[in-house]
Amino acid sequence: MVVKHVVHIALFAAIVAALGLMPPIPLPVIPVPITAQSMGAMLAGSILGARRGGLALVVFIALVMIGMPILSGGRGGFGVFMGPTAGFILSWAVAAFMIGHLTERSWSRLTLARLIAFNVLGGIVVVYGIGIAWLSLVSGVPIDKALYGSAVFIPGDIVKCVLASMIAMTVKRSYPVIRR
Amino acid sequence: MTLGLHLPGDSVIHRLPVGWKIGCLLLASTGLFLVSDPAWLALALAGVAILVIVARIPPSVMARQMAPALVILAILVAVQAIFASGREALELGLRFGALLPLACLVTFTSRVSDMIEFIERITAPLARIGFDPAAVALALTLAIRFIPVLFQLMTEIRDAQRARGLERSPLAFFAPLLIRTLKMAHEVSEAIEARGDPAPPDGPAGRSRANRK
Amino acid sequence: MIELRDVSHAFDGRMILHDVHLRLDQRRIGVVGANGSGKSTFARLLNGLLVPTQGRVLVDGLDTRTDGKAVRRAVGFVFQNPDSQIVFPIVSEDLAFGLKPLRLPRAELDARIDAALRRYGMERYRDHPCHHLSGGEKQLLALSSVLIMEPRHVILDEPTTLLDLRNRNRVVEALGDLPQRIIVVSHDLDLFRDFDRVIVFDGGRIVADDDPAPALAHYVSLMS
Ligand SMILES: Nc1ncnc2c1ncn2[C@@H]1O[C@H](COP(=O)(O)OP(=O)(O)OP(=O)(O)O)[C@@H](O)[C@H]1O
Ligand SMILES: [Mg+2]
C-alpha cells in the first residue's frame, strides 16, 4: 500500500469525523442549516475515487465503532451499530465506493450534471436502500412505513448531492487526485 | 488521556480483554435476535443493567450517549404498537433496550488504543491476500491524530469566511478545506517516509517507494 | 559526510536545481535563498525524499538512488509545519512510531522514549494528546521523534517559521546542543551567526558558499 494513499484515506476519515463535530452549516436557499457529515461519503468518493474513498468511510465507521464520539451529535461506539438506523451509517462506505467507481470511469469527461447523477445514485439511492432495508429488517417495521418516515430527509440530501458535486468539480480543477 | 468515549476504571469488565468483550457483544446481539419471548428479553435487559452497575458507569453518561437512539426507538415502538401488535412493540423495545446499553458498555470500558491493537491482530491473517495490517493501524491512528487538526482548520476557514461575508457559501468553506487537506496529505506522507517505513523491512510499505513518482 | 556529484533536478521537465557539486562535512551548515530558489528541493535530495534527475547524492558513501532506506535511517528530516509531521495522537506513541520496525523490548522502548522526553523537559507530556501541545512544543516533539532514531545527520527545512519568538528560541537552543551534523534551511538569518558554513541559493544555483558573515552579506545584497 502506498503511504500517500493511506494518508489520503486517514485524512478524509478525519474530515468526515471533524464535520460531525462542527455546528451545522447555513445554506443559501434553505432556511434550516444542514449537518454536513453525510456529505462526507459523496466528497470522499468523488475526490479520492472508489478504493480510497470507500476505505476512508470504512476507517470512519471503524473509528465510530471503537468509541470515538464523532457522529454528529457526539454519538459513537458499538451502540450506534446496535441501533435500528445503523444501516444508514454503514451504507456510507458502499456509497463512497460506488460514487468513486462511477467518477473514476468517466474522469476525463466528467461534467457537473454527471457527477450530480452519481452522487444521487450513491448518496441517496444506495444510502436509503441499505438504511431502510436494515431498519425494516431489525425492527420489523414494514418497508413502506420506514420509507415514509425517512422521506422527509430526501430533499435536504438532494441539495447536499448538488453541493458535493460542485465542490468536487472545483477541487478537481485545482488539485486532481484520481489520475495522478 | 481524553480520547474517545472510554471511561477509565478497574472493574472486572474494564479488565476483560477487548477481544472477549467484542465477542460477547456479537454473541449477545445474535442471541437477542433469536429470542422473541418478552420474558427472556426482559431477563436479558436486567442482566445488562447489572453489568452496567458492576462497571460503575454513571447512568447520566449512559443516558446521554443513548438518547438519540432511544428517541428513534420510541417512534418505532409506537409504529409497531399501532400497526402491528402490542407484543411486537414490547419485543422491539426490550430487545434494543438491552442491546444499546450493552454495546455502550463495551465502548465505555475499552481503550481506543486497545481496540486498534485488536483490529491489527484480527486483520493480521489478511496479510496473505496482500492486505497490510500495519497500514490499517496506521490509517486508524493517523485519522484520530488529524481529527483535532482538521477541526481547527475548519474553524479557521469558517472564521475567514465570516470575515469576508461568505458564511452562507458552502463552496467557500469546502473548497479551501479539501485543497488544504490534500496538500497536508502530501506533507504528512513525506514526513512519514522521512521517518522511515512504518512496516517491517521488505513489508508492503517498503515496496511503495518504487511506484512513487 | 554528504556529497552531491553534479546534481541537477527537474520537476516535469522544468529545471529547478542546476549542477550542484558539494561536499557537506562541516557540523553546522545553513542554507538561505529567495522563495522558490530551490532550497527545499535541495534539502529533500539529501535524504532521498527526492532522487535527482541527474547526478548522484551520497550519504556516508550510500547512494540515495539505490540505498534509500539506509539513507533515510542515517538522515533525519524536520519539516516546517509540526502538525504535518506528528502522526500519532499521543506524545509517547508518536515517539515510538519510527522505532516500531526495530521490535525493541518494551523496557528499552520506554527507556528511549523517556530519554527523548527528558532532553527538552517534556516528561509531563508523555501520555498527553499531541494537539494539546503549543506550536513550539509540537516542533520540539517533531525534532525528538526524529532524534530518537539516532540519525547521523539532521536536516531542518524552516523549522522555526511558524513559531513565536520564545518558541523559536527554544528550538534554536535545542539545535545548538545537537552532536549530529545539522543542515538548516531558513529565512531567519540570525540563526546562522555561529554556523560553520552558509550556502546561498538563487534561481536553482549556488551563488555563495562561505563563512556565515560573507555569505549572509552576499545574500542581503542580492535581496536589496
Ligand atoms: N513537487 C513539485 N512539482 C513541481 N514543481 C515543484 C515541486 N516542488 C517544488 N517545485 C518548484 O520548484 C521550485 C523551487 O521550489 P522549492 O520548494 O525548492 O523552493 P524553496 O527555495 O524551498 O522556496 P521557499 O523559500 O518558498 O520554501 C519552485 O518554483 C516550485 O514551484
Ligand atoms: Mg521551501
XYZ file of C-alpha atoms and ligand atoms in Angstrom:
649
model
C 0.000 0.000 0.000
C 1.372 3.417 -0.978
C 1.993 5.605 2.074
C 0.289 8.561 0.434
C -2.847 6.521 -0.177
C -3.017 5.528 3.486
C -2.680 9.209 4.390
C -5.453 10.203 1.973
C -7.729 7.577 3.482
C -6.939 8.660 7.038
C -7.272 12.394 6.416
C -10.619 12.025 4.678
C -11.874 9.838 7.506
C -10.745 12.634 9.819
C -12.604 15.227 7.708
C -15.829 13.245 7.974
C -15.269 12.974 11.724
C -14.473 16.661 12.189
C -17.587 17.575 10.182
C -19.571 15.717 12.833
C -18.084 17.999 15.473
C -18.798 21.228 13.583
C -22.064 23.031 14.207
C -24.459 22.755 11.219
C -23.682 24.874 8.155
C -26.132 27.544 6.944
C -27.178 27.312 3.274
C -28.054 29.989 0.707
C -31.663 28.986 -0.141
C -32.802 26.612 2.548
C -33.698 28.164 5.902
C -32.518 25.273 8.107
C -28.763 24.691 8.492
C -27.561 21.257 7.396
C -25.261 18.821 9.101
C -22.514 18.363 6.573
C -21.333 14.968 7.758
C -23.447 12.967 5.337
C -21.695 14.803 2.511
C -18.523 13.022 3.608
C -19.206 9.892 1.578
C -20.011 11.917 -1.533
C -16.885 14.072 -1.233
C -14.596 11.144 -0.446
C -15.908 9.127 -3.386
C -15.871 11.887 -5.949
C -12.468 13.256 -4.914
C -10.487 10.145 -3.951
C -12.146 7.539 -6.183
C -13.542 4.115 -5.352
C -10.811 2.433 -3.356
C -9.520 5.309 -1.259
C -12.954 6.915 -0.933
C -14.597 3.683 0.181
C -11.775 2.886 2.597
C -11.905 6.403 4.060
C -15.504 5.722 5.081
C -14.589 2.241 6.322
C -11.967 3.862 8.556
C -14.505 6.441 9.717
C -17.003 3.701 10.578
C -14.286 1.748 12.372
C -13.460 4.857 14.420
C -17.093 5.246 15.420
C -17.187 1.569 16.322
C -14.113 1.678 18.546
C -15.571 4.511 20.557
C -14.784 7.892 19.008
C -17.772 10.231 19.564
C -17.642 11.564 16.005
C -21.118 11.028 14.597
C -22.950 14.326 14.500
C -24.419 14.942 17.934
C -21.404 13.355 19.613
C -22.519 9.777 19.220
C -20.137 6.857 18.850
C -19.307 3.357 19.996
C -20.868 -0.011 19.328
C -24.232 1.278 20.455
C -24.636 3.126 17.162
C -24.453 -0.128 15.242
C -26.862 -1.901 17.523
C -29.463 0.797 16.948
C -32.106 0.463 14.223
C -30.616 3.196 11.999
C -27.153 1.637 11.730
C -27.751 0.798 8.063
C -27.625 4.463 7.091
C -24.140 4.874 8.576
C -22.813 1.577 7.226
C -24.133 2.403 3.768
C -21.776 5.408 3.538
C -18.832 3.133 2.755
C -20.742 1.443 -0.076
C -21.951 4.816 -1.353
C -18.450 6.313 -1.364
C -17.096 3.274 -3.182
C -19.828 3.398 -5.787
C -19.609 7.168 -6.356
C -15.846 6.805 -6.623
C -16.139 3.972 -9.099
C -18.503 5.891 -11.368
C -16.403 9.059 -11.085
C -13.196 7.219 -11.979
C -14.793 5.645 -15.020
C -15.763 8.976 -16.525
C -12.911 11.032 -15.042
C -11.670 12.565 -18.299
C -15.152 13.577 -19.479
C -16.682 14.353 -16.093
C -19.363 17.050 -16.079
C -21.240 18.586 -13.179
C -24.521 17.022 -14.283
C -22.949 13.603 -14.477
C -21.313 13.913 -11.063
C -24.631 15.001 -9.548
C -26.232 11.889 -11.022
C -23.501 9.706 -9.475
C -23.918 11.360 -6.112
C -27.686 10.910 -6.180
C -27.219 7.277 -7.095
C -24.692 6.638 -4.330
C -25.635 9.234 -1.742
C -29.394 8.742 -1.931
C -30.388 5.522 -3.693
C -27.697 3.376 -2.052
C -27.882 5.072 1.350
C -31.669 4.958 1.620
C -31.830 1.497 0.082
C -29.477 -0.009 2.633
C -30.652 2.182 5.511
C -34.332 1.422 5.083
C -33.844 -2.278 4.394
C -31.789 -2.536 7.599
C -34.305 -0.549 9.635
C -37.163 -2.698 8.474
C -35.235 -5.926 8.982
C -34.126 -5.312 12.562
C -37.226 -3.526 13.834
C -39.919 -5.421 11.959
C -41.464 -2.139 10.787
C -42.709 -2.671 7.190
C -40.561 -1.216 4.397
C -43.159 1.293 3.182
C -43.648 2.805 6.640
C -39.893 3.025 7.141
C -39.622 4.767 3.765
C -42.325 7.347 4.582
C -40.576 8.064 7.862
C -37.241 8.753 6.168
C -38.599 10.583 3.118
C -38.588 13.970 4.847
C -34.789 13.964 4.692
C -34.549 13.344 0.951
C -34.915 16.977 -0.277
C -32.082 18.104 2.002
C -29.958 15.229 0.776
C -30.527 16.213 -2.848
C -29.208 19.686 -2.022
C -26.160 18.004 -0.496
C -25.614 15.944 -3.658
C -25.572 19.094 -5.774
C -23.272 20.896 -3.345
C -20.858 17.975 -3.020
C -20.681 17.683 -6.806
C -19.934 21.388 -7.256
C -17.267 21.223 -4.572
C -15.664 18.122 -6.073
C -15.575 19.722 -9.527
C -13.791 22.767 -8.071
C -11.251 20.568 -6.296
C -10.739 18.511 -9.453
C -9.824 21.665 -11.354
C -7.161 22.841 -8.901
C -5.965 19.628 -7.268
C -6.962 16.461 -9.147
C -6.247 13.297 -7.149
C -7.722 10.383 -9.055
C -5.445 10.358 -12.114
C -2.190 11.347 -10.579
C -5.981 10.999 28.158
C -9.163 12.304 26.622
C -9.665 10.256 23.506
C -12.975 8.728 22.643
C -15.730 7.656 24.959
C -13.589 5.464 27.203
C -14.263 5.903 30.927
C -11.246 4.781 32.956
C -11.986 2.260 35.678
C -10.810 -1.023 37.141
C -13.961 -3.154 37.210
C -13.934 -6.763 36.024
C -15.424 -5.568 32.763
C -12.742 -2.918 32.275
C -10.058 -5.536 32.746
C -11.559 -8.081 30.357
C -9.562 -8.244 27.096
C -11.160 -6.226 24.300
C -11.491 -9.265 22.042
C -13.597 -11.030 24.681
C -15.886 -8.078 25.103
C -16.488 -7.733 21.388
C -17.026 -11.476 21.044
C -19.571 -11.462 23.871
C -21.341 -8.474 22.329
C -21.656 -10.248 18.986
C -22.948 -13.409 20.676
C -25.416 -11.439 22.770
C -26.746 -9.476 19.824
C -27.263 -12.631 17.792
C -28.946 -14.257 20.768
C -31.276 -11.313 21.289
C -32.486 -11.551 17.709
C -33.130 -15.291 18.026
C -35.169 -14.911 21.208
C -38.664 -13.450 20.905
C -40.223 -14.272 24.280
C -40.625 -10.949 26.150
C -39.892 -12.687 29.457
C -36.443 -13.771 28.277
C -35.797 -10.386 26.707
C -36.708 -8.682 29.982
C -34.305 -11.003 31.779
C -31.559 -10.009 29.331
C -32.323 -6.355 29.964
C -31.988 -6.929 33.705
C -28.685 -8.727 33.107
C -27.331 -5.781 31.135
C -28.414 -3.408 33.902
C -26.396 -5.441 36.401
C -23.330 -5.313 34.141
C -23.650 -1.540 33.863
C -23.739 -1.292 37.656
C -20.749 -3.614 38.005
C -18.740 -1.436 35.602
C -19.803 1.690 37.571
C -20.902 3.621 34.506
C -22.820 6.701 35.706
C -26.450 6.446 34.479
C -26.365 10.049 33.237
C -23.403 9.303 30.950
C -25.138 6.222 29.628
C -28.376 8.132 29.069
C -26.676 10.956 27.195
C -24.994 8.548 24.807
C -28.166 6.541 24.154
C -30.662 9.403 23.974
C -30.771 9.918 20.171
C -31.143 6.191 19.525
C -33.815 5.930 22.217
C -35.884 8.644 20.538
C -35.893 6.739 17.246
C -36.577 3.526 19.127
C -39.586 5.111 20.829
C -41.005 6.149 17.450
C -40.519 2.664 16.037
C -42.117 1.087 19.099
C -45.106 3.390 18.651
C -45.369 2.467 14.951
C -45.320 -1.216 15.839
C -47.870 -0.769 18.606
C -50.261 0.989 16.232
C -49.794 -1.028 13.059
C -48.704 -4.424 14.373
C -49.367 -5.562 17.937
C -48.527 -4.586 21.477
C -46.478 -7.720 21.875
C -44.314 -6.946 18.859
C -43.806 -3.413 20.103
C -42.758 -4.735 23.511
C -40.368 -7.211 21.912
C -38.738 -4.465 19.855
C -38.416 -2.140 22.834
C -36.903 -4.768 25.125
C -34.515 -6.143 22.515
C -32.953 -2.790 21.672
C -33.355 -1.616 25.246
C -30.923 -4.383 26.211
C -28.670 -4.226 23.185
C -27.962 -0.478 23.192
C -26.592 -0.195 26.745
C -24.654 -3.433 26.334
C -22.917 -2.044 23.259
C -22.267 1.260 25.015
C -20.832 -0.674 27.928
C -18.198 -2.264 25.692
C -17.304 1.183 24.386
C -17.111 2.830 27.800
C -14.907 0.124 29.276
C -12.412 -0.276 26.417
C -9.482 1.895 25.461
C -9.256 3.102 21.855
C -5.614 2.042 21.605
C -6.542 -1.491 22.776
C -9.250 -1.612 20.127
C -6.777 -0.626 17.414
C -4.345 -3.273 18.613
C -7.190 -5.790 18.481
C -8.062 -4.778 14.923
C -4.406 -5.051 13.919
C -4.325 -8.545 15.419
C -7.500 -9.868 13.785
C -6.569 -8.433 10.382
C -3.089 -9.999 10.513
C -4.107 -13.153 8.572
C -5.226 -10.911 5.702
C -1.544 -10.164 5.018
C -1.555 -13.282 2.860
C -4.012 -11.751 0.417
C -1.961 -8.566 0.071
C -3.673 -6.621 2.861
C -1.360 -4.776 5.240
C -2.407 -4.821 8.924
C 0.229 -2.198 9.794
C -1.365 0.100 7.213
C -4.766 -0.478 8.833
C -3.458 0.502 12.248
C -1.618 3.472 10.742
C -4.756 4.695 8.973
C -6.785 4.500 12.200
C -4.239 6.273 14.396
C -3.492 8.894 11.746
C -7.190 9.637 11.427
C -7.501 10.060 15.202
C -4.459 12.316 15.260
C -5.852 14.526 12.493
C -9.418 14.965 13.760
C -8.430 17.895 16.020
C -6.092 19.305 13.356
C -8.880 19.325 10.766
C -11.409 20.615 13.245
C -9.131 23.568 13.895
C -8.625 24.087 10.166
C -12.413 24.082 9.674
C -12.863 26.652 12.409
C -10.181 28.874 10.870
C -11.700 28.647 7.393
C -15.120 29.393 8.735
C -13.882 32.482 10.580
C -12.090 33.697 7.461
C -15.315 33.162 5.517
C -17.306 35.167 8.037
C -14.800 37.988 7.810
C -15.454 38.116 4.076
C -19.246 37.782 4.410
C -19.310 34.355 2.766
C -20.803 32.374 5.632
C -23.680 31.071 3.530
C -21.458 29.686 0.798
C -20.624 26.017 1.363
C -18.286 26.147 -1.633
C -16.193 28.839 0.058
C -15.906 26.531 3.051
C -15.296 23.159 1.446
C -13.030 24.049 -1.473
C -10.236 25.530 0.679
C -10.776 22.841 3.298
C -10.318 19.996 0.853
C -7.448 21.556 -1.071
C -5.554 22.333 2.113
C -6.229 18.821 3.355
C -4.845 17.318 0.158
C -1.728 19.493 0.444
C -1.377 18.462 4.055
C -1.705 14.815 2.995
C 1.308 15.354 0.774
C 3.337 16.825 3.640
C 2.261 14.093 6.020
C 3.210 11.291 3.667
C 6.582 12.947 3.084
C 7.121 13.156 6.829
C 6.172 9.505 7.277
C 8.570 8.455 4.565
C 11.326 10.625 6.011
C 10.847 8.969 9.400
C 11.385 5.543 7.921
C 8.987 2.928 6.757
C 6.329 2.026 9.278
C 6.177 -1.547 8.003
C 8.844 -4.133 8.813
C 11.724 -4.304 6.288
C 10.519 -5.589 2.919
C 6.928 -5.225 4.042
C 4.328 -3.814 1.649
C 5.129 -0.202 2.540
C 8.749 -0.855 1.633
C 7.734 -1.519 -1.925
C 5.767 1.711 -2.112
C 8.880 3.700 -2.922
C 9.335 2.010 -6.264
C 5.957 3.001 -7.648
C 6.006 6.557 -6.396
C 6.892 9.313 -8.770
C 29.624 13.186 5.099
C 27.072 14.117 2.451
C 28.272 14.580 -1.079
C 26.462 15.830 -4.194
C 28.068 14.994 -7.519
C 26.936 17.117 -10.466
C 23.360 17.083 -9.236
C 20.550 18.640 -11.255
C 16.872 18.297 -10.614
C 13.845 18.957 -12.770
C 10.107 18.745 -11.998
C 8.006 17.845 -15.021
C 10.820 18.918 -17.340
C 11.403 22.279 -15.585
C 14.932 22.649 -14.201
C 14.855 23.630 -10.540
C 18.428 22.867 -9.467
C 21.402 23.293 -11.792
C 24.686 21.441 -11.440
C 25.228 21.344 -7.715
C 28.571 19.916 -6.730
C 29.222 19.911 -2.982
C 30.792 18.144 -0.048
C 28.999 18.796 3.198
C 31.368 17.913 6.011
C 31.018 20.793 8.479
C 28.917 20.236 11.555
C 26.535 23.187 11.195
C 25.512 24.249 7.733
C 22.958 26.916 6.862
C 21.030 27.286 3.613
C 19.399 30.567 2.525
C 17.819 31.914 -0.629
C 14.743 33.592 -2.061
C 11.338 31.864 -2.167
C 11.340 29.288 -4.915
C 15.132 29.290 -5.285
C 15.281 25.529 -4.751
C 16.244 25.206 -1.078
C 13.554 22.672 -0.169
C 14.277 20.692 -3.294
C 17.947 20.633 -2.282
C 17.066 19.539 1.250
C 14.791 16.736 0.004
C 17.571 15.424 -2.216
C 19.822 14.955 0.815
C 17.761 12.184 2.405
C 16.356 10.547 -0.703
C 12.841 12.000 -0.422
C 13.692 13.134 -3.947
C 16.083 11.295 -6.228
C 17.969 13.667 -8.552
C 17.126 13.570 -12.239
C 20.876 13.863 -12.932
C 23.935 13.168 -10.832
C 24.309 11.342 -7.529
C 23.810 12.123 -3.871
C 25.953 10.120 -1.463
C 25.393 9.956 2.290
C 28.345 8.368 4.065
C 29.034 6.594 0.792
C 25.444 5.354 0.318
C 23.683 6.404 -2.877
C 20.204 7.827 -2.277
C 19.055 6.247 -5.516
C 19.900 2.673 -4.560
C 20.045 2.711 -0.750
C 17.056 4.910 0.010
C 16.134 3.041 3.137
C 19.568 3.100 4.729
C 19.952 6.763 3.789
C 16.717 7.720 5.490
C 17.852 5.908 8.602
C 21.054 7.969 8.606
C 19.410 11.307 7.797
C 16.595 12.733 9.911
C 14.308 15.404 8.468
C 12.327 18.062 10.323
C 9.714 19.988 8.347
C 8.227 23.431 8.698
C 4.774 22.526 9.962
C 4.848 20.360 13.080
C 1.194 19.450 12.583
C 2.032 17.616 9.373
C 4.826 15.540 10.872
C 3.302 14.389 14.133
C 1.426 11.317 13.029
C 0.191 9.731 16.252
C -2.413 11.081 18.660
C -0.405 10.624 21.871
C 3.072 12.046 22.519
C 4.687 8.749 23.522
C 3.060 6.924 20.599
C 4.491 9.416 18.162
C 7.960 8.980 19.624
C 7.602 5.203 19.346
C 6.427 5.243 15.726
C 9.772 5.112 13.942
C 11.127 2.547 16.408
C 8.351 0.056 15.757
C 10.092 -1.892 12.962
C 13.133 -2.374 15.230
C 10.982 -4.554 17.516
C 12.772 -3.387 20.668
C 11.906 -4.953 24.014
C 9.252 -2.958 25.893
C 11.690 -1.781 28.570
C 14.189 -0.415 26.089
C 11.444 1.279 24.077
C 10.205 3.010 27.241
C 13.736 3.989 28.220
C 14.338 5.613 24.848
C 11.028 7.455 24.970
C 11.765 8.743 28.469
C 15.228 9.886 27.445
C 13.802 11.702 24.422
C 11.207 13.466 26.572
C 13.797 14.450 29.187
C 16.005 16.114 26.586
C 13.555 19.008 26.197
C 11.895 18.803 29.598
C 8.674 17.333 28.250
C 8.369 14.371 30.632
C 4.975 15.511 31.853
C 3.524 15.291 28.355
C 4.289 11.593 27.900
C 0.657 10.481 27.738
C -0.817 13.765 26.511
C -2.670 14.179 23.223
C -0.283 15.901 20.788
C -2.824 18.520 19.811
C -2.723 19.979 23.338
C 0.927 20.995 22.901
C 1.876 24.537 21.893
C 3.423 25.182 18.480
C 6.943 25.226 19.882
C 6.383 22.082 21.919
C 4.996 20.376 18.836
C 8.115 21.293 16.888
C 10.306 20.025 19.750
C 8.291 16.793 19.698
C 8.783 16.504 15.935
C 12.511 17.026 16.456
C 12.551 14.464 19.289
C 10.716 11.933 17.128
C 13.472 12.338 14.556
C 16.347 12.256 17.075
C 15.041 9.124 18.782
C 16.013 7.264 15.607
C 19.622 8.333 16.267
C 20.369 9.719 12.809
C 23.908 10.877 11.991
C 22.672 13.932 10.087
C 19.595 16.077 10.639
C 18.054 18.330 8.001
C 15.634 21.030 9.041
C 13.548 22.887 6.473
C 12.366 26.164 8.033
C 11.928 24.644 11.495
C 11.143 27.970 13.188
C 8.984 29.729 10.574
C 5.659 29.066 12.274
C 6.877 29.729 15.805
C 6.730 32.797 18.028
C 9.950 34.291 19.366
C 10.046 32.321 22.583
C 9.391 29.005 20.868
C 11.819 29.887 18.102
C 14.488 30.440 20.737
C 13.713 27.108 22.365
C 14.146 25.305 19.066
C 17.327 27.227 18.223
C 18.730 26.373 21.643
C 17.836 22.738 21.096
C 19.694 22.759 17.790
C 22.784 24.253 19.404
C 23.187 21.218 21.645
C 22.964 18.548 18.970
C 26.047 16.417 18.388
C 24.839 15.499 14.866
C 25.603 17.287 11.626
C 22.746 19.681 11.052
C 21.761 21.358 7.825
C 19.216 24.110 8.358
C 17.176 25.852 5.658
C 15.789 29.133 6.963
C 14.903 32.741 6.252
C 15.852 33.522 9.836
C 19.410 34.785 9.259
C 20.174 35.258 12.960
C 20.069 31.529 13.327
C 23.241 31.144 11.250
C 25.504 33.571 13.173
C 27.753 30.903 14.675
C 27.376 28.254 11.988
C 30.396 26.743 10.240
C 29.184 27.401 6.714
C 26.322 29.072 4.846
C 25.209 28.239 1.308
C 23.199 30.788 -0.693
C 20.821 29.676 -3.442
C 19.457 31.838 -6.229
C 17.410 30.593 -9.167
C 18.422 26.993 -8.539
C 22.160 27.732 -8.419
C 24.629 28.178 -5.576
C 25.760 31.783 -5.688
C 27.719 31.897 -2.447
C 29.205 29.264 -0.176
C 31.306 30.641 2.654
C 31.574 31.517 6.329
C 28.329 32.973 7.676
C 29.378 36.646 7.622
C 30.417 36.951 3.960
C 27.723 34.536 2.722
C 24.948 36.382 4.539
C 26.293 39.734 3.351
C 26.112 38.418 -0.205
C 22.549 37.232 0.343
C 21.485 40.576 1.805
C 22.947 42.495 -1.138
C 21.270 40.030 -3.505
C 17.904 40.747 -1.954
C 18.149 44.518 -1.987
N 6.701 18.606 -6.444
C 6.923 19.639 -7.281
N 6.439 19.614 -8.542
C 6.663 20.651 -9.396
N 7.330 21.759 -9.063
C 7.853 21.848 -7.831
C 7.669 20.799 -6.874
N 8.279 21.164 -5.719
C 8.821 22.385 -5.954
N 8.575 22.796 -7.207
C 9.027 24.057 -7.806
O 10.408 24.164 -7.652
C 10.796 25.492 -7.355
C 11.669 25.528 -6.119
O 10.880 25.102 -5.023
P 11.473 24.911 -3.559
O 10.342 24.414 -2.721
O 12.681 24.077 -3.616
O 11.842 26.402 -3.164
P 12.329 26.998 -1.769
O 13.635 27.613 -2.026
O 12.253 25.979 -0.716
O 11.267 28.139 -1.524
P 10.597 28.664 -0.130
O 11.548 29.648 0.455
O 9.360 29.347 -0.610
O 10.328 27.499 0.718
C 9.534 26.301 -7.240
O 9.365 27.020 -8.436
C 8.448 25.270 -7.098
O 7.277 25.692 -7.720
Mg 11.000 25.667 0.989
